[in-house]
Short mmCIF file of C-alpha atoms in Angstrom, two decimals:
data_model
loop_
_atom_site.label_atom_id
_atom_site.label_comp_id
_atom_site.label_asym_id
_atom_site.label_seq_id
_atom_site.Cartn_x
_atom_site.Cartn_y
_atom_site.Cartn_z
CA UNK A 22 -29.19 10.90 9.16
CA UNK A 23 -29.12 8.10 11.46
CA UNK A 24 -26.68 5.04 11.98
CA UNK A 25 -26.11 2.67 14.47
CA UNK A 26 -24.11 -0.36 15.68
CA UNK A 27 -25.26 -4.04 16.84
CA UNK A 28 -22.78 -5.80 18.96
CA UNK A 29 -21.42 -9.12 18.23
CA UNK A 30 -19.77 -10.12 21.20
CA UNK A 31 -16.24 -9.40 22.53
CA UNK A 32 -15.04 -5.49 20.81
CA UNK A 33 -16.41 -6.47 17.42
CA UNK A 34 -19.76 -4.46 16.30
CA UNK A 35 -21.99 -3.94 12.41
CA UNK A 36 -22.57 -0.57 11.65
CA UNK A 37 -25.14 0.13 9.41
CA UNK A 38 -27.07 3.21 8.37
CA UNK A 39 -30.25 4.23 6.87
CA UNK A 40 -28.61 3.29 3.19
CA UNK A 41 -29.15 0.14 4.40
CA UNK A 42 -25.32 -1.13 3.82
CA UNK A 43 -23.76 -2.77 6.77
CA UNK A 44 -19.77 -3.14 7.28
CA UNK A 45 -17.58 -4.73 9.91
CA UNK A 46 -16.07 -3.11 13.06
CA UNK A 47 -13.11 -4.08 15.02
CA UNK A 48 -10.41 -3.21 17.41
CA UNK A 49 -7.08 -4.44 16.92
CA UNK A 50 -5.86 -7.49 18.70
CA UNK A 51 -5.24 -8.18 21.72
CA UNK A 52 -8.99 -6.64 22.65
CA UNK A 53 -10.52 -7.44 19.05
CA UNK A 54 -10.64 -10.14 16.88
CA UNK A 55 -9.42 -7.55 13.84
CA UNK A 56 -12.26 -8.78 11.60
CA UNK A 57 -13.44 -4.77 10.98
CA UNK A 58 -12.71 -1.05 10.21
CA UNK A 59 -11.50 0.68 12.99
CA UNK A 60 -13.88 3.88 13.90
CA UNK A 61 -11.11 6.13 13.17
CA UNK A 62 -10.32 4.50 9.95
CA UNK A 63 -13.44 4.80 8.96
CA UNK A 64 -13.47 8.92 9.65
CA UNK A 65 -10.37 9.16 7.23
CA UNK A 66 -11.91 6.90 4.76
CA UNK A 67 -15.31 9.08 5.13
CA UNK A 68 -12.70 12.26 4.10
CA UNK A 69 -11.28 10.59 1.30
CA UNK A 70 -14.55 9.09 -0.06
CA UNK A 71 -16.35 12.63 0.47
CA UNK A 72 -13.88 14.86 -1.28
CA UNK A 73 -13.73 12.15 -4.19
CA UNK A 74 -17.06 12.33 -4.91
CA UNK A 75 -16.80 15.92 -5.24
CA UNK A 76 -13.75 15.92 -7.28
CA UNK A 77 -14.69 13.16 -9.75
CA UNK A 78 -18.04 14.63 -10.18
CA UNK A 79 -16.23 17.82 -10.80
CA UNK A 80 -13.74 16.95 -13.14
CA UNK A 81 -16.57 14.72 -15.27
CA UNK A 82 -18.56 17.90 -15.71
CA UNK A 83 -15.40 19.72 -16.53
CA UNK A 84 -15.47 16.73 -19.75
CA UNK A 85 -11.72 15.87 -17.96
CA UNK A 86 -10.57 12.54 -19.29
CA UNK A 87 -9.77 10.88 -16.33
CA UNK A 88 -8.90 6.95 -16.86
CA UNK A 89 -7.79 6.12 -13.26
CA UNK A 90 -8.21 8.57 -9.93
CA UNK A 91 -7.26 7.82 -6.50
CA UNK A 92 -7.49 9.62 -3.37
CA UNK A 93 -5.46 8.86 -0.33
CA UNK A 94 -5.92 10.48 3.19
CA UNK A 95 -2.99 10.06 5.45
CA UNK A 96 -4.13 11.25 9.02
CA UNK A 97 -1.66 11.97 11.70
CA UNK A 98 -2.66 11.06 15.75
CA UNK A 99 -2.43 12.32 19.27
CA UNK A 100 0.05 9.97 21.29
CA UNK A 101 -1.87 10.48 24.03
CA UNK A 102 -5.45 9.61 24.33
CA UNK A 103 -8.15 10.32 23.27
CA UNK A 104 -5.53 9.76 19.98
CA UNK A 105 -7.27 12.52 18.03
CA UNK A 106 -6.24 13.57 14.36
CA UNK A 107 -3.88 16.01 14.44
CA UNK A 108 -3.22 16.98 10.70
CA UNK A 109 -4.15 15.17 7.80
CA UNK A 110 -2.87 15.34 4.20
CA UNK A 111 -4.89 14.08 1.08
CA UNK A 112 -3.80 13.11 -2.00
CA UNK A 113 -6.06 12.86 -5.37
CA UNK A 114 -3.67 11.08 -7.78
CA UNK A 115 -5.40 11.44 -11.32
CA UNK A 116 -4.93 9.63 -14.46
CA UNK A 117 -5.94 10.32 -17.97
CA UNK A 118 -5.59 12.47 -21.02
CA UNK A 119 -4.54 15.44 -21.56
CA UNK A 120 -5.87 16.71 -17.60
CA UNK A 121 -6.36 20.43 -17.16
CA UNK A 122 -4.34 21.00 -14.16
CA UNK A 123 -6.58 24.20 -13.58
CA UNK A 124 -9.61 21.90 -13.72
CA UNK A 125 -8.06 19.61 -10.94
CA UNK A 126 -6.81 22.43 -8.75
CA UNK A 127 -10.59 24.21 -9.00
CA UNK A 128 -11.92 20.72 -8.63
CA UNK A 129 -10.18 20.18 -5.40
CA UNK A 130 -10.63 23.46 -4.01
CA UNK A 131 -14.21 24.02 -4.71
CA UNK A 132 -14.51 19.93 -2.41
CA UNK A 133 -12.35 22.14 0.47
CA UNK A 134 -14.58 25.47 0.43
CA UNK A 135 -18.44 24.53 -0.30
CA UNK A 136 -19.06 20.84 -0.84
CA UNK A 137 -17.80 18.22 1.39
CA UNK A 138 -19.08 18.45 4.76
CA UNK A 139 -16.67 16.09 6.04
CA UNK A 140 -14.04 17.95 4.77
CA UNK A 141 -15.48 20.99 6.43
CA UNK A 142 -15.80 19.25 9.72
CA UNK A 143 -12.71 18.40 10.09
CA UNK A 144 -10.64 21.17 9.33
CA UNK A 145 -12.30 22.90 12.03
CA UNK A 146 -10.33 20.38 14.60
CA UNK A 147 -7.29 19.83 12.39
CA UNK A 148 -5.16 21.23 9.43
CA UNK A 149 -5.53 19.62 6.29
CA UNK A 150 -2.43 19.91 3.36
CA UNK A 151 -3.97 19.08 -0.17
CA UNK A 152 -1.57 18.09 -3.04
CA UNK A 153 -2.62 16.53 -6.03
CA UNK A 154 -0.69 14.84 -9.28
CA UNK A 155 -1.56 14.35 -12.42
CA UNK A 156 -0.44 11.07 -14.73
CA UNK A 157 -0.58 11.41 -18.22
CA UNK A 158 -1.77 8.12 -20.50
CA UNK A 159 0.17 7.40 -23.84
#
């Protein structure tokens, strides 16, 4: 895999990878213009987007009846630099009918222990708490 980033003056960058997709970078003011993801952002957004993938795919194959699904990484930091995560929690909120709970928990644990890499990667430098809930549709 490659990726790269093109400066565009001051702290402000495009990153863009061999997908082809390009997205905005940026540091917070007063150094950046805040017109961009932050790099760590984008690490916890990699987690959540990695382990949803997983998940979703999972649960779809399990014929779950999911209507809405969300999954939401909160990642705590070093005070001191280099401001490293320190723990991280994620959250897969999931909507729909009549949701095996087993399905989700398999789902979710199967994304942990043999298909998200980024999940992987990162628990290697950081504890990571799972929790999951389930919403029911009338």
């Amino acid at each position: 895999m490659d990726a790269k980033v093109t400066w565009n003056g001051k702290i402000a960058f495009t990153g863009s990878s061999e997908s082809g997709f390009e997205l905005p970078m940026d540091a917070a003011a007063p150094i950046g213009d805040e017109n961009g993801f932050r790099p760590m952002e984008l690490m916890a957004l990699g987690l959540a987007g990695c382990t949803a993938m997983d998940v979703i795919s999972i649960l779809t194959k399990k014929r779950q009846e999911v209507s809405a699904f969300e999954v939401q990484v909160h990642a705590e930091r070093a005070e001191q630099h280099p401001k490293v995560f320190t723990s991280s929690r994620i959250d897969y909120l999931i909507s729909g009918r009549n949701i095996d709970e087993a399905a989700v928990r398999r789902a979710i644990e199967l994304s942990a222990t043999a298909y998200c890499p980024a999940q992987a990667m990162l628990s290697k430098a950081m504890p990571i708490a799972l929790h999951y809930q389930i919403f029911e549709d009338y």
